Coordinates of C-alpha atoms in Angstrom, one line a residue:
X1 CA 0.0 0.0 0.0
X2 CA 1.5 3.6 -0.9
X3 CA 2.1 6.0 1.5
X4 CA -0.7 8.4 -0.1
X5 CA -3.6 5.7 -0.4
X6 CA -2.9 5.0 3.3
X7 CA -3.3 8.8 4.3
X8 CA -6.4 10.2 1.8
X9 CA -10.0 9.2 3.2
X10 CA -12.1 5.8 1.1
X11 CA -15.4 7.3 -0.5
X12 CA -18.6 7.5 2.3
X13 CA -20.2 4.0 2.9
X14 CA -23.7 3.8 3.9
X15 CA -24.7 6.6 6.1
X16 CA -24.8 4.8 10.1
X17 CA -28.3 4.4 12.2
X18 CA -27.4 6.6 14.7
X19 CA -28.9 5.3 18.3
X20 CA -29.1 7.9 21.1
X21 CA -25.0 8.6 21.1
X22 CA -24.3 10.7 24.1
X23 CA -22.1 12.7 21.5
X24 CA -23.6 15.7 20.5
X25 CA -25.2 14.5 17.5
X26 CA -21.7 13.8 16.2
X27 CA -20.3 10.2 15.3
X28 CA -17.4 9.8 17.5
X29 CA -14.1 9.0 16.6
X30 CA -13.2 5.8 17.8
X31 CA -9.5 5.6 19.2
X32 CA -8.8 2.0 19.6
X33 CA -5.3 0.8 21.6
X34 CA -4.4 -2.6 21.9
X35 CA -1.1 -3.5 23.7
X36 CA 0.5 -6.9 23.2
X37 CA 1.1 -9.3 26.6
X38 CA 0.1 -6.3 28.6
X39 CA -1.1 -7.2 32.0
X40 CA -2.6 -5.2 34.6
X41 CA 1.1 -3.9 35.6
X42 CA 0.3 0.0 35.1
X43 CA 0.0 2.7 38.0
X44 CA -3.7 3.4 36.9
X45 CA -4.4 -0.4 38.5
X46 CA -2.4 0.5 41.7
X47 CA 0.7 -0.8 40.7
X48 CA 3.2 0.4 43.1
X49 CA 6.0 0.4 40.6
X50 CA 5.0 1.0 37.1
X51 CA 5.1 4.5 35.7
X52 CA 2.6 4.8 32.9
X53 CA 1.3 8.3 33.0
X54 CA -0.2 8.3 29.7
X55 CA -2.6 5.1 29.9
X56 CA -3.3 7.1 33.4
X57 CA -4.5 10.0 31.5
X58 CA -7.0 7.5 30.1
X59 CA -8.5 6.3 33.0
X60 CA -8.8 9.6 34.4
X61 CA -11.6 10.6 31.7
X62 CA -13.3 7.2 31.3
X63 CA -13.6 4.3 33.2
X64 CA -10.9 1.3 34.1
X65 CA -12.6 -1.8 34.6
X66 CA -10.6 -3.8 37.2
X67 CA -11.6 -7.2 36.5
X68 CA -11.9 -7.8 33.0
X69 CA -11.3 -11.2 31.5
X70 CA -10.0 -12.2 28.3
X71 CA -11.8 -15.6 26.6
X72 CA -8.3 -17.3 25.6
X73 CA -5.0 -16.0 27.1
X74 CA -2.9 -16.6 23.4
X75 CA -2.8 -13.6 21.2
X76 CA -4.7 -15.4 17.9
X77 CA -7.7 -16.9 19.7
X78 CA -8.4 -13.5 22.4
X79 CA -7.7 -10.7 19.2
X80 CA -10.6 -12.9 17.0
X81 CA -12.8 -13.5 19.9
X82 CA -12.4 -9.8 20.6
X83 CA -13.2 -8.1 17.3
X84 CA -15.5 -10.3 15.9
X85 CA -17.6 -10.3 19.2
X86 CA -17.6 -14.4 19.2
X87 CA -16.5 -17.0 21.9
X88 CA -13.4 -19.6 20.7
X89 CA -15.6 -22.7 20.6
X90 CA -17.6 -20.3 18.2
X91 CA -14.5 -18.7 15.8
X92 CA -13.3 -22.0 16.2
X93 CA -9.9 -20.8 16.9
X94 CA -8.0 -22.0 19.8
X95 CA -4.4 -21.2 18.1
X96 CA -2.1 -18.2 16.6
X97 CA -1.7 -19.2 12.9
X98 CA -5.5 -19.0 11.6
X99 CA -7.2 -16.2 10.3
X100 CA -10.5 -14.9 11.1
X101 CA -11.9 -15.9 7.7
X102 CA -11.0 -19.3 7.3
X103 CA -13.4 -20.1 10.2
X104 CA -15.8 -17.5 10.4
X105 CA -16.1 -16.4 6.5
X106 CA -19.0 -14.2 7.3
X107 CA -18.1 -12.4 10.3
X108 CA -18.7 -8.9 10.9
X109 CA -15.7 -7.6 12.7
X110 CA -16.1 -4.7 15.0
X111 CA -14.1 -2.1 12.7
X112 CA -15.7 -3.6 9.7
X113 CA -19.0 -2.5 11.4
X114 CA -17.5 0.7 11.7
X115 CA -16.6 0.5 8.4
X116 CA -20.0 -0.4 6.3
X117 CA -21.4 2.7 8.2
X118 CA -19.7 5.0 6.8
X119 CA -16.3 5.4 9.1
X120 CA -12.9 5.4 8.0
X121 CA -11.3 2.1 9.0
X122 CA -7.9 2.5 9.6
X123 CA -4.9 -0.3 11.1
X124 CA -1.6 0.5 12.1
X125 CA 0.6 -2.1 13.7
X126 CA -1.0 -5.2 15.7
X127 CA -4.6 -5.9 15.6
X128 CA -5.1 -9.4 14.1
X129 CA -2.5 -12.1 15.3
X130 CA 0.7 -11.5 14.2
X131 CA 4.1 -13.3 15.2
X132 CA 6.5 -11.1 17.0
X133 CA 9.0 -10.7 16.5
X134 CA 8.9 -12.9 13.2
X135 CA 5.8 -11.7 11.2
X136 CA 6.5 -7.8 12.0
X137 CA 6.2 -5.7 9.4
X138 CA 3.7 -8.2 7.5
X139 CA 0.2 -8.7 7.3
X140 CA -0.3 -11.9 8.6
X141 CA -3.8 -13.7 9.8
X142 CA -5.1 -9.8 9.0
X143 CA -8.6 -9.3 7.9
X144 CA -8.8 -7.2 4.8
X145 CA -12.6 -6.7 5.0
X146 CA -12.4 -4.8 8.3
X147 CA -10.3 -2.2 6.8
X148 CA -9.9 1.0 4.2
X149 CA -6.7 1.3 5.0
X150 CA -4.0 -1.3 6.8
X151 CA -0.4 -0.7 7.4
X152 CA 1.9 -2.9 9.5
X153 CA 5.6 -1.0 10.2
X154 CA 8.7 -3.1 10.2
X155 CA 11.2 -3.2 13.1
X156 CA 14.5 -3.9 14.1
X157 CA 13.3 -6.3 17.1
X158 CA 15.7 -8.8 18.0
X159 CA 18.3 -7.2 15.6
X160 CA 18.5 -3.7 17.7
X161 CA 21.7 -2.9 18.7
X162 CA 22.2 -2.5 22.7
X163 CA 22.6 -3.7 25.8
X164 CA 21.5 -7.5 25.0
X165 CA 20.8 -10.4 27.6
X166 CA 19.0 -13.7 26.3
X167 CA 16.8 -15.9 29.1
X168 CA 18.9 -18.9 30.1
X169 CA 18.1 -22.4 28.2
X170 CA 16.2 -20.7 25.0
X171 CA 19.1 -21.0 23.0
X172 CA 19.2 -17.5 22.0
X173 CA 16.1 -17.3 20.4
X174 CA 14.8 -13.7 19.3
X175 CA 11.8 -13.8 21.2
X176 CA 13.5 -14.5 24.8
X177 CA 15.7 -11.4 25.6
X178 CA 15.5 -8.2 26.3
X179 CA 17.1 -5.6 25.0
X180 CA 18.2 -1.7 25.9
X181 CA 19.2 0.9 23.5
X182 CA 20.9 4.3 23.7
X183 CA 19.5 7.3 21.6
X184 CA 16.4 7.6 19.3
X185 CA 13.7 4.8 18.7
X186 CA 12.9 5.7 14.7
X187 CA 13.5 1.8 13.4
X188 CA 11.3 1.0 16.4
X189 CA 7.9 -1.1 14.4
X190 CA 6.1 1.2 17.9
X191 CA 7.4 4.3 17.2
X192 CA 6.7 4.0 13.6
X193 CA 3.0 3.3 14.3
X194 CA 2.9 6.2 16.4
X195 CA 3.8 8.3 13.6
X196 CA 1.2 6.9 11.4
X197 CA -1.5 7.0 13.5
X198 CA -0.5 10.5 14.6
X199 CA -0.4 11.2 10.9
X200 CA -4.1 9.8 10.4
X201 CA -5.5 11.3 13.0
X202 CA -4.1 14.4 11.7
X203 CA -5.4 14.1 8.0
X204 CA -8.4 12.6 8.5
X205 CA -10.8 15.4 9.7
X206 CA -13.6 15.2 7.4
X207 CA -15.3 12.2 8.6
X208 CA -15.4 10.4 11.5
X209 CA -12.8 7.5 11.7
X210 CA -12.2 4.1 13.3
X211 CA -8.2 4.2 14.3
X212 CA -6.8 0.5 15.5
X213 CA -3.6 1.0 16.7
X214 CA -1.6 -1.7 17.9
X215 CA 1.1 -1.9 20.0
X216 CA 3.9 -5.1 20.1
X217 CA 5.8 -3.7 23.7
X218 CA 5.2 -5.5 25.7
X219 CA 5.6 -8.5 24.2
X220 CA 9.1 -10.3 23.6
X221 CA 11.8 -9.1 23.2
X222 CA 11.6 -6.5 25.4
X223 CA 13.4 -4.1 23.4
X224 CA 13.0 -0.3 24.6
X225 CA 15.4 2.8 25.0
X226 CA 17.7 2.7 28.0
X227 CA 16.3 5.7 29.6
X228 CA 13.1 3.5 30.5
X229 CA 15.1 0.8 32.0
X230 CA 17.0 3.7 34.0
X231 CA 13.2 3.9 35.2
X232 CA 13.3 0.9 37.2
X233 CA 16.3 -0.1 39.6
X234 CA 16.7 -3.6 40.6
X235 CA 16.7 -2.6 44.2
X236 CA 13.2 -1.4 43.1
X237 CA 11.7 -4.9 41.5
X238 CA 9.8 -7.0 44.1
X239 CA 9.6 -10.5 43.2
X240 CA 6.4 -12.2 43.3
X241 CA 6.0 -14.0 46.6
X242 CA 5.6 -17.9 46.0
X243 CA 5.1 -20.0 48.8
X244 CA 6.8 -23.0 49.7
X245 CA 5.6 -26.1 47.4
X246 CA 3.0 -23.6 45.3
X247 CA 3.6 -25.8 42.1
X248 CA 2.4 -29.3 44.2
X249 CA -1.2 -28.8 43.7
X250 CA -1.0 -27.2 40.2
X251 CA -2.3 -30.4 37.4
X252 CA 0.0 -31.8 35.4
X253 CA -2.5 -30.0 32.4
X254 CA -2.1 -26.8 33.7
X255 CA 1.8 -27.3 33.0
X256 CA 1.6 -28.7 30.0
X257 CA -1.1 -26.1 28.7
X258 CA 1.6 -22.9 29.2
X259 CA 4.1 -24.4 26.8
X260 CA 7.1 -23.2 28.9
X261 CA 9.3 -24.4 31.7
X262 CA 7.3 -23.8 34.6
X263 CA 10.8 -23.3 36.9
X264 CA 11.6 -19.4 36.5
X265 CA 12.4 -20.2 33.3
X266 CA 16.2 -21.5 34.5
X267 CA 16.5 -17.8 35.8
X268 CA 18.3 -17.0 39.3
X269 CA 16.6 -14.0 41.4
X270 CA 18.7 -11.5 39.2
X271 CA 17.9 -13.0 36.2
X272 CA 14.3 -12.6 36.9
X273 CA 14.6 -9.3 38.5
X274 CA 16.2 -8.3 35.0
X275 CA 13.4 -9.8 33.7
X276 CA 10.7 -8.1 35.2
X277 CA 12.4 -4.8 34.6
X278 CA 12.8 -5.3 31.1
X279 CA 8.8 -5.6 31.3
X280 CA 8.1 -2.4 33.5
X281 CA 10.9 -0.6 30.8
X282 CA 8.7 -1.8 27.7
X283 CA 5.8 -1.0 29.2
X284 CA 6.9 2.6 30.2
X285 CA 7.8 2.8 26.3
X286 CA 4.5 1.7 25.0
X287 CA 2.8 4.0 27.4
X288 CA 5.3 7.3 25.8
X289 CA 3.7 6.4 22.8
X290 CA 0.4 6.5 23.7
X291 CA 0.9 9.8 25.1
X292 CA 2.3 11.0 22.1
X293 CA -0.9 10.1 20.5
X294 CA -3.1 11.4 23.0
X295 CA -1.2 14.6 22.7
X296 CA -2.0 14.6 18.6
X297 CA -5.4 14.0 19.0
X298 CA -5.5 17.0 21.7
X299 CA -3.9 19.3 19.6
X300 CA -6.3 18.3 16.5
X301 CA -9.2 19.6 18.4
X302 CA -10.8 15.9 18.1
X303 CA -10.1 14.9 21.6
X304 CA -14.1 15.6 22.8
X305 CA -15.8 13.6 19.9
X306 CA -13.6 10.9 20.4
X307 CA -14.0 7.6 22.0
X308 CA -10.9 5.7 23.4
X309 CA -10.6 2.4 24.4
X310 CA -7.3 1.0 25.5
X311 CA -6.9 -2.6 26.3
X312 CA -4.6 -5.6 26.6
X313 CA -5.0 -9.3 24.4
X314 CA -4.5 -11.1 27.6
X315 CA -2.2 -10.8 31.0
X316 CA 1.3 -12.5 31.6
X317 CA 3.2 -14.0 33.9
X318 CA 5.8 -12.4 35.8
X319 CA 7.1 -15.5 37.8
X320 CA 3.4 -15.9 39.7
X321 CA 3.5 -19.7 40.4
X322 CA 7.5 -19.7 38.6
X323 CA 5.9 -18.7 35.4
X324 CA 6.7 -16.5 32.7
X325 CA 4.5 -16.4 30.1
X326 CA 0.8 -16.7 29.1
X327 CA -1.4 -19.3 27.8
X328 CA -2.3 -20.3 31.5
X329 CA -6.1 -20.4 33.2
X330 CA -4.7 -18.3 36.7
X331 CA -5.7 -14.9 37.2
X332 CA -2.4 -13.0 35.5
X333 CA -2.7 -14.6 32.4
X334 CA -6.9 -14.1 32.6
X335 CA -7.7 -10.8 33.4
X336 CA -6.0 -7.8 31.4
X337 CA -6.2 -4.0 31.7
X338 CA -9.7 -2.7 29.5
X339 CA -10.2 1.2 29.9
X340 CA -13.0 3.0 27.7
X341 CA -13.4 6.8 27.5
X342 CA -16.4 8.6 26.3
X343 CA -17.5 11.6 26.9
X344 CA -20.7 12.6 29.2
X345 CA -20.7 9.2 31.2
X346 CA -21.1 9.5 35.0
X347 CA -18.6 6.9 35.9
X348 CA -15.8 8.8 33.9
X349 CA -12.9 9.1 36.3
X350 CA -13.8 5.8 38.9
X351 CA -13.1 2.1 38.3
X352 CA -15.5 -0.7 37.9
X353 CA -15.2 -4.2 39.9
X354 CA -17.7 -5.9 37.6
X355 CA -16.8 -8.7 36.3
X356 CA -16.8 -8.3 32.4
X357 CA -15.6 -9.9 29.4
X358 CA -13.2 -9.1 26.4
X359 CA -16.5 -10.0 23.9
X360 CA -18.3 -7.3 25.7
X361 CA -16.1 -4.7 23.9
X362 CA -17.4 -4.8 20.5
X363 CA -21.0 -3.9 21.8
X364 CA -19.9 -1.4 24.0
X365 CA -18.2 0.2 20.9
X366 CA -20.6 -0.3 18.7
X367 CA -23.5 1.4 20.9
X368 CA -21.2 4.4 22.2
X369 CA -21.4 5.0 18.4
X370 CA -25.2 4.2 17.8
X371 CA -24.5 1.3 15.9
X372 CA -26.2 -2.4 16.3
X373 CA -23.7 -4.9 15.8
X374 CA -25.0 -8.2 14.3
X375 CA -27.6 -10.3 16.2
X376 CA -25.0 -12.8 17.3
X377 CA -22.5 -11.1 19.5
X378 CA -21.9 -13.3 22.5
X379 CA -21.1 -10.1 24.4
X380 CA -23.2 -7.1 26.3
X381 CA -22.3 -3.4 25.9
X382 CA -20.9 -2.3 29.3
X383 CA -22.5 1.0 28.7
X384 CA -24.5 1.0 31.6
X385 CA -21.8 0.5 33.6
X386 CA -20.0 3.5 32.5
X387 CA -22.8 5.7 33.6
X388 CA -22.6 2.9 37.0
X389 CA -19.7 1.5 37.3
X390 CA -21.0 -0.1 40.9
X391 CA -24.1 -1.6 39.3
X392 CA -24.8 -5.3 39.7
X393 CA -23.4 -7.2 36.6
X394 CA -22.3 -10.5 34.8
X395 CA -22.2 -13.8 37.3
X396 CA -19.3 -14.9 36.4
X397 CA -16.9 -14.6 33.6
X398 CA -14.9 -17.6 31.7
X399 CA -11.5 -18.4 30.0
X400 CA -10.7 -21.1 27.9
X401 CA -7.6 -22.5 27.1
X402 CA -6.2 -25.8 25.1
X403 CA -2.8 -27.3 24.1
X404 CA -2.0 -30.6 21.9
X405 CA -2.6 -34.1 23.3
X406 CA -6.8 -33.2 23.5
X407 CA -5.9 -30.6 26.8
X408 CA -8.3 -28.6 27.1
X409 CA -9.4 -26.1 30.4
X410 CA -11.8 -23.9 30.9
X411 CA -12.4 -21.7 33.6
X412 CA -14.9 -19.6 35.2
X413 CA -14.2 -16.7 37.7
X414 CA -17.1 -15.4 39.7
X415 CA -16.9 -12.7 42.5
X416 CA -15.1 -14.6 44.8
X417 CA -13.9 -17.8 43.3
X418 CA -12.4 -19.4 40.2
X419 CA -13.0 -22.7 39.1
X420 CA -10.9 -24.9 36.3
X421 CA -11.7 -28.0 34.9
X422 CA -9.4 -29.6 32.8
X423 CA -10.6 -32.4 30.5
X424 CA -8.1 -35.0 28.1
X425 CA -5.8 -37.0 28.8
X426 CA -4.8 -35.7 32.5
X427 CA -8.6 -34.5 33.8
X428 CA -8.2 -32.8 36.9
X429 CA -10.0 -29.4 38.9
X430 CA -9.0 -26.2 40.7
X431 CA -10.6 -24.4 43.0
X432 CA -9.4 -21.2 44.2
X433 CA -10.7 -18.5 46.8
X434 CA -9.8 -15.1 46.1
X435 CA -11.1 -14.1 49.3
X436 CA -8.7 -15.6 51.3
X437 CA -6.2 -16.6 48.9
X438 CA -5.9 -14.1 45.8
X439 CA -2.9 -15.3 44.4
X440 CA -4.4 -18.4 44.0
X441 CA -1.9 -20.7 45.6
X442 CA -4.0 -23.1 47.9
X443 CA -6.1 -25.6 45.2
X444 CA -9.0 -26.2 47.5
X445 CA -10.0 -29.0 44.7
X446 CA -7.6 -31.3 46.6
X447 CA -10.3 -31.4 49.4
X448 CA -12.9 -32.3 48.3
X449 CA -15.1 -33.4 50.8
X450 CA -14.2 -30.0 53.0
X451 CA -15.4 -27.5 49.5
X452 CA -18.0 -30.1 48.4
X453 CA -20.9 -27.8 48.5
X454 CA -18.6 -24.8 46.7
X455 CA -17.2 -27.2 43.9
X456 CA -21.0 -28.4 42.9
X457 CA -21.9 -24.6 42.6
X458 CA -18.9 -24.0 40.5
X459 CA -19.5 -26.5 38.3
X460 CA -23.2 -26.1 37.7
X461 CA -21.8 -22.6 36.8
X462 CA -20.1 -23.7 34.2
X463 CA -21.5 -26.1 32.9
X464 CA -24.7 -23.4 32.5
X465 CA -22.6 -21.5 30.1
X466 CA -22.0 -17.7 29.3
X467 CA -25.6 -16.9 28.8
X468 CA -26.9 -18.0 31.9
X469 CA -24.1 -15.7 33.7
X470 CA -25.1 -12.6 31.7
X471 CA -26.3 -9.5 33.6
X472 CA -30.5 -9.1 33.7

């Protein structure tokens, strides 16, 4: 795609059915951030740490939604789910390297909706599944249909020049290290979208306009200028506290299912102190770009009739339970940071302890713009909670989760607990209380008799399904 087809606005679609926006009378702008492997680490969620003052600015005029729960924790499955508005057992993708179409040929994906009502759909960087670092700069598993314009900047990843340190036992690989460079961050895939979206935002002014913009940091490598590891001392890194035999109770599926080595990885405390600063420092360099963004879209004059929603595919480990990765059923892999933004909404400026789910974004987005996304969206539009965030909602959310061999888990979270039945070859149940135990390190499954009454609920719970969880 040239450089000037990318920048000038498609011819107008179909005008939109406009249903009671709280905008004016305007369409909004839709400002849509995703960040890659991002979990809940940023100082708008409390972390004690983390210095992301631009996602902050977020939050501050919209509303953070603390417990918000992806439906597979693996980029592929949770991005299709996500923008098409459709559970995994209904896409029918449980893995990275399928796109949207080849399952679901008729889908209508959220910016496609956008799209056939008249919006300019624009992608730059990371929406669809795509390998980092290996596919950067490509188009893979993208969906053409959902787009007028698509653009995915190349990178130096792996190959950036710097202060380099690889994770013990990968062998070097260019996903497992983390990297710090001195100076300017132009061959950066991140801060080339940045430019391009600044640059759309900036040019298109004339109609409204759908902007996916998605970010690889924090995903592998972690590769980020030095001044945002200078951020984060290692006398500053707290270590996740796992007790004393955490991993006994854990089923052997559950192991198998995260495709890692469950054992730090091979790393010694430095190592995984390194580690976890190399996340906070990518994370601090996602966040400068957002701000640049936001700080665009200020200066445009577009900031008020403009919806932003920023969220993360799923969470990541950070050594919880020795783990460093995702693809696992616990709460850090789970639940992921989902902020939306719209103007004249009560809750604006609070956070919401509702539990929600990643396929209730595409009707929330859809409705802040008076549209009606298609009849079978397995979501609900969370709009009601952003005029109430403390309102009663869903039951219980749930999280699937597979790996070869016939593994499969599922999960659901309610209020206070979170079950996980896994099914193949190794069948076996958790049961954790985040009541008394929310880093989920006691597997009350292993009594059985003593959480009888708790496990029946749980199960019946599941086995119900999403719809009888949703919120009357």
């Amino acid at each position: 795609m040239t450089r000037r087809s990318f920048l000038t606005p498609a011819a107008a679609a179909a005008p939109a059915l406009l249903l009671g926006r709280k905008n004016g009378g305007e369409r909004p702008n839709i400002l849509f951030i995703a960040s890659d492997d991002m979990n809940n680490a940023l100082g708008c969620y409390g972390h004690p740490v983390v210095k992301s003052p631009n996602i902050d600015r977020i939050a501050a005029r919209g509303v953070r939604f603390d417990r918000a729960y992806c439906q597979y924790p693996l980029c592929g499955p949770s991005r299709t789910s996500l923008l098409s508005g459709l559970r995994p057992d209904t896409t029918r993708i449980w893995d990275n390297q399928i796109a949207i179409r080849d399952k679901v040929p008729g889908a209508v994906t959220l910016p496609q909706l956008f799209r056939n009502h008249g919006w300019r759909s624009v992608r730059v960087g990371k929406m669809y599944h795509m390998d980092v670092p290996g596919s950067v700069g490509t188009d893979k598993w993208d969906d053409p249909p959902s787009w007028d314009a698509a653009i995915s900047p190349p990178g130096k990843e792996q190959h950036t020049e710097g202060d380099r340190h690889n994770i013990p036992g990968t062998g070097g690989r260019g996903v497992w290290q983390w990297i710090a460079f001195e100076g300017g961050g132009k061959d950066q895939a991140d801060e080339r979208a940045t430019e391009l979206a600044i640059e759309t935002i900036t040019t298109n002014t004339g109609k409204p306009w759908f902007l996916g913009l998605g970010y690889l940091r924090p995903h592998l490598p972690n590769v980020a200028p030095a001044r945002f590891f200078d951020l984060y001392p290692l006398s500053s890194i707290r270590l996740p506290a796992n007790p004393p035999g955490d991993r006994d109770d854990i089923p052997r599926a559950s192991e198998i299912a995260i495709n890692t080595r469950a054992n730090d990885m091979g790393m010694n405390e430095q190592g995984r102190r390194e580690a976890i600063r190399a996340y906070f420092a990518s994370v601090s360099y996602m966040d400068w770009q957002v701000g640049r963004v936001l700080d665009a879209l200020e200066k445009s004059g577009q900031v008020e009739k403009t919806a932003i929603v920023f969220w993360g595919d799923h969470g990541w480990h950070l050594g919880e339970h020795h783990r460093w990765h995702k693809r696992s059923l616990f709460e850090e892999s789970a639940r992921a940071p989902l902020i939306v933004a719209a103007r004249g909404f009560k809750g604006n400026g609070k956070g919401c302890r509702s539990l929600v789910e990643f396929v209730d974004i595409y009707p929330t987005v859809a409705a802040l713009a008076g549209l009606r996304g298609p009849s079978t969206l397995e979501g609900q539009s969370l709009v009601p909670l952003l005029d109430n965030p403390a309102r009663t909602w869903k039951k219980a959310a749930f999280t699937q989760v597979s790996a070869p061999g016939g593994i499969e888990g599922r999960s659901v979270r309610t209020d206070r607990y979170r079950y996980i039945r896994w099914t193949g070859p190794h069948p076996d149940q958790e049961l954790y209380d985040h009541q008394a135990d929310p880093g989920e390190f006691t597997n009350l499954a292993r009594k059985p008799r003593e959480n009888a009454g708790v496990l029946e609920r749980m199960r019946a719970i599941l086995d119900a399904g999403w719809r009888a969880a949703r919120a009357g």
